[in-house]
Amino acid sequence: MPKVLAQGKTIECVSQANLRKILLDNGVDLYNGGSQVINCRGLGSCGTCAVKVEGEVSVANWRDQTRRSLPPHSPTTDLRLACQTQVLGDVKVTKFDGFWGQGSQLVWTPEG
Ligand code: FES
């Protein structure tokens, strides 16, 4: 089974599991600040679930690519929308600061 490392937790999941759901179901702080309340609940439109993902995941779909092409995100950063991402193998997840997770400062890493 794939393993997801995020905020010091190691979470096992089935292949093709939704990354947003895995993180939320296991108490990982996917959203920064007010975006915990104000987010699109996984529709791929708000962009606040953005994280850096290292490992084997699905190819970014058009919702992911479209939202991340719009400010304050940038299409050139290597983030992904967790809600639009399926886990295919072991992955490490990192969260950056900013309402949309678009910042350059670490909020949490795979290890903690
Ligand atoms: S939860 Fe809104 S884009 Fe992922």
PDB file of C-alpha atoms and ligand atoms in Angstrom:
ATOM      1  CA  MET A   1       0.000   0.000   0.000  1.00  0.00           C
ATOM      2  CA  PRO A   2       1.238   3.505  -0.731  1.00  0.00           C
ATOM      3  CA  LYS A   3       2.485   5.529   2.214  1.00  0.00           C
ATOM      4  CA  VAL A   4       1.919   9.262   2.583  1.00  0.00           C
ATOM      5  CA  LEU A   5       4.349  11.202   4.772  1.00  0.00           C
ATOM      6  CA  ALA A   6       2.952  14.541   5.930  1.00  0.00           C
ATOM      7  CA  GLN A   7       3.446  16.698   9.029  1.00  0.00           C
ATOM      8  CA  GLY A   8       5.254  13.897  10.829  1.00  0.00           C
ATOM      9  CA  LYS A   9       2.598  11.279  10.097  1.00  0.00           C
ATOM     10  CA  THR A  10       2.947   8.146   8.005  1.00  0.00           C
ATOM     11  CA  ILE A  11      -0.395   7.254   6.490  1.00  0.00           C
ATOM     12  CA  GLU A  12      -1.107   4.102   4.505  1.00  0.00           C
ATOM     13  CA  CYS A  13      -3.753   4.303   1.804  1.00  0.00           C
ATOM     14  CA  VAL A  14      -5.073   2.465  -1.201  1.00  0.00           C
ATOM     15  CA  SER A  15      -3.682   3.288  -4.625  1.00  0.00           C
ATOM     16  CA  GLN A  16      -5.551   6.155  -6.315  1.00  0.00           C
ATOM     17  CA  ALA A  17      -6.774   7.539  -2.989  1.00  0.00           C
ATOM     18  CA  ASN A  18      -7.526  11.261  -2.980  1.00  0.00           C
ATOM     19  CA  LEU A  19      -4.702  13.167  -1.300  1.00  0.00           C
ATOM     20  CA  ARG A  20      -6.938  15.850   0.269  1.00  0.00           C
ATOM     21  CA  LYS A  21      -9.173  13.241   1.871  1.00  0.00           C
ATOM     22  CA  ILE A  22      -6.212  11.243   3.203  1.00  0.00           C
ATOM     23  CA  LEU A  23      -4.672  14.311   4.810  1.00  0.00           C
ATOM     24  CA  LEU A  24      -7.903  15.613   6.344  1.00  0.00           C
ATOM     25  CA  ASP A  25      -9.020  12.177   7.570  1.00  0.00           C
ATOM     26  CA  ASN A  26      -5.708  11.845   9.412  1.00  0.00           C
ATOM     27  CA  GLY A  27      -5.650  15.251  11.069  1.00  0.00           C
ATOM     28  CA  VAL A  28      -3.027  16.855   8.856  1.00  0.00           C
ATOM     29  CA  ASP A  29      -3.319  20.662   8.705  1.00  0.00           C
ATOM     30  CA  LEU A  30      -3.900  20.902   4.973  1.00  0.00           C
ATOM     31  CA  TYR A  31      -5.285  24.447   5.095  1.00  0.00           C
ATOM     32  CA  ASN A  32      -3.609  27.565   6.422  1.00  0.00           C
ATOM     33  CA  GLY A  33      -5.499  29.974   8.686  1.00  0.00           C
ATOM     34  CA  GLY A  34      -8.887  31.110   7.401  1.00  0.00           C
ATOM     35  CA  SER A  35      -8.793  28.729   4.484  1.00  0.00           C
ATOM     36  CA  GLN A  36      -9.676  25.987   6.976  1.00  0.00           C
ATOM     37  CA  VAL A  37     -13.178  27.446   6.839  1.00  0.00           C
ATOM     38  CA  ILE A  38     -13.194  29.156   3.463  1.00  0.00           C
ATOM     39  CA  ASN A  39     -12.323  26.546   0.886  1.00  0.00           C
ATOM     40  CA  CYS A  40     -14.127  24.839  -1.976  1.00  0.00           C
ATOM     41  CA  ARG A  41     -14.273  21.429  -0.211  1.00  0.00           C
ATOM     42  CA  GLY A  42     -12.378  19.712  -2.968  1.00  0.00           C
ATOM     43  CA  LEU A  43     -13.909  21.124  -6.125  1.00  0.00           C
ATOM     44  CA  GLY A  44     -10.573  22.344  -7.427  1.00  0.00           C
ATOM     45  CA  SER A  45     -11.631  25.990  -7.631  1.00  0.00           C
ATOM     46  CA  CYS A  46     -10.228  27.748  -4.535  1.00  0.00           C
ATOM     47  CA  GLY A  47      -6.591  26.689  -4.732  1.00  0.00           C
ATOM     48  CA  THR A  48      -6.037  26.667  -0.953  1.00  0.00           C
ATOM     49  CA  CYS A  49      -5.176  22.963  -0.751  1.00  0.00           C
ATOM     50  CA  ALA A  50      -1.926  23.500  -2.659  1.00  0.00           C
ATOM     51  CA  VAL A  51       0.998  21.426  -1.419  1.00  0.00           C
ATOM     52  CA  LYS A  52       4.344  20.249  -2.688  1.00  0.00           C
ATOM     53  CA  VAL A  53       4.228  16.549  -3.474  1.00  0.00           C
ATOM     54  CA  GLU A  54       7.253  14.338  -4.044  1.00  0.00           C
ATOM     55  CA  GLY A  55       6.561  10.820  -5.242  1.00  0.00           C
ATOM     56  CA  GLU A  56       4.224   8.935  -7.474  1.00  0.00           C
ATOM     57  CA  VAL A  57       0.901  10.688  -8.028  1.00  0.00           C
ATOM     58  CA  SER A  58      -1.567  11.198 -10.847  1.00  0.00           C
ATOM     59  CA  VAL A  59      -0.781  13.627 -13.659  1.00  0.00           C
ATOM     60  CA  ALA A  60      -2.097  17.119 -12.902  1.00  0.00           C
ATOM     61  CA  ASN A  61      -5.583  17.367 -14.361  1.00  0.00           C
ATOM     62  CA  TRP A  62      -7.023  20.464 -16.047  1.00  0.00           C
ATOM     63  CA  ARG A  63      -8.643  21.798 -12.842  1.00  0.00           C
ATOM     64  CA  ASP A  64      -5.316  21.582 -11.041  1.00  0.00           C
ATOM     65  CA  GLN A  65      -3.387  23.177 -13.888  1.00  0.00           C
ATOM     66  CA  THR A  66      -5.995  25.885 -14.470  1.00  0.00           C
ATOM     67  CA  ARG A  67      -6.299  27.010 -10.838  1.00  0.00           C
ATOM     68  CA  ARG A  68      -2.570  26.990 -10.297  1.00  0.00           C
ATOM     69  CA  SER A  69      -2.074  29.104 -13.400  1.00  0.00           C
ATOM     70  CA  LEU A  70      -4.001  31.941 -11.701  1.00  0.00           C
ATOM     71  CA  PRO A  71      -2.662  34.359  -9.038  1.00  0.00           C
ATOM     72  CA  PRO A  72      -1.546  34.146  -6.345  1.00  0.00           C
ATOM     73  CA  HIS A  73      -0.403  30.787  -7.632  1.00  0.00           C
ATOM     74  CA  SER A  74       2.048  30.553 -10.466  1.00  0.00           C
ATOM     75  CA  PRO A  75       2.160  27.847 -13.127  1.00  0.00           C
ATOM     76  CA  THR A  76       5.930  27.684 -12.689  1.00  0.00           C
ATOM     77  CA  THR A  77       5.892  26.527  -9.050  1.00  0.00           C
ATOM     78  CA  ASP A  78       5.948  22.820  -8.335  1.00  0.00           C
ATOM     79  CA  LEU A  79       2.824  22.674  -6.189  1.00  0.00           C
ATOM     80  CA  ARG A  80      -0.233  20.481  -6.671  1.00  0.00           C
ATOM     81  CA  LEU A  81      -3.841  20.792  -5.537  1.00  0.00           C
ATOM     82  CA  ALA A  82      -4.308  17.980  -3.020  1.00  0.00           C
ATOM     83  CA  CYS A  83      -7.996  17.695  -3.875  1.00  0.00           C
ATOM     84  CA  GLN A  84      -7.200  16.920  -7.512  1.00  0.00           C
ATOM     85  CA  THR A  85      -4.367  14.489  -6.815  1.00  0.00           C
ATOM     86  CA  GLN A  86      -4.505  10.713  -6.546  1.00  0.00           C
ATOM     87  CA  VAL A  87      -1.776   8.869  -4.667  1.00  0.00           C
ATOM     88  CA  LEU A  88      -0.187   6.109  -6.750  1.00  0.00           C
ATOM     89  CA  GLY A  89       2.912   5.279  -4.678  1.00  0.00           C
ATOM     90  CA  ASP A  90       4.844   6.505  -1.658  1.00  0.00           C
ATOM     91  CA  VAL A  91       4.719  10.301  -1.426  1.00  0.00           C
ATOM     92  CA  LYS A  92       6.080  13.075   0.748  1.00  0.00           C
ATOM     93  CA  VAL A  93       4.003  16.210   1.265  1.00  0.00           C
ATOM     94  CA  THR A  94       5.136  19.717   2.261  1.00  0.00           C
ATOM     95  CA  LYS A  95       2.957  22.750   3.067  1.00  0.00           C
ATOM     96  CA  PHE A  96       4.020  26.356   2.527  1.00  0.00           C
ATOM     97  CA  ASP A  97       2.595  29.516   4.064  1.00  0.00           C
ATOM     98  CA  GLY A  98       0.044  31.953   2.689  1.00  0.00           C
ATOM     99  CA  PHE A  99      -3.742  31.669   2.504  1.00  0.00           C
ATOM    100  CA  TRP A 100      -3.437  29.547  -0.634  1.00  0.00           C
ATOM    101  CA  GLY A 101      -0.270  27.783   0.473  1.00  0.00           C
ATOM    102  CA  GLN A 102       1.508  29.800  -2.187  1.00  0.00           C
ATOM    103  CA  GLY A 103       4.276  31.216   0.026  1.00  0.00           C
ATOM    104  CA  SER A 104       7.942  30.360   0.295  1.00  0.00           C
ATOM    105  CA  GLN A 105       8.112  29.676   4.051  1.00  0.00           C
ATOM    106  CA  LEU A 106       7.595  26.147   5.327  1.00  0.00           C
ATOM    107  CA  VAL A 107       4.524  25.503   7.486  1.00  0.00           C
ATOM    108  CA  TRP A 108       5.210  21.786   7.839  1.00  0.00           C
ATOM    109  CA  THR A 109       7.312  19.154   6.125  1.00  0.00           C
ATOM    110  CA  PRO A 110       6.894  15.415   5.569  1.00  0.00           C
ATOM    111  CA  GLU A 111       8.762  14.818   8.820  1.00  0.00           C
ATOM    112  CA  GLY A 112       6.923  17.288  11.009  1.00  0.00           C
TER     113      GLY A 112
HETATM  114  S1  FES B   1      -9.961  22.375  -1.828  1.00  0.00           S
HETATM  115 FE1  FES B   1     -10.286  24.041  -3.158  1.00  0.00          FE
HETATM  116  S2  FES B   1      -8.906  23.691  -4.773  1.00  0.00           S
HETATM  117 FE2  FES B   1      -8.617  22.000  -3.462  1.00  0.00          FE
END
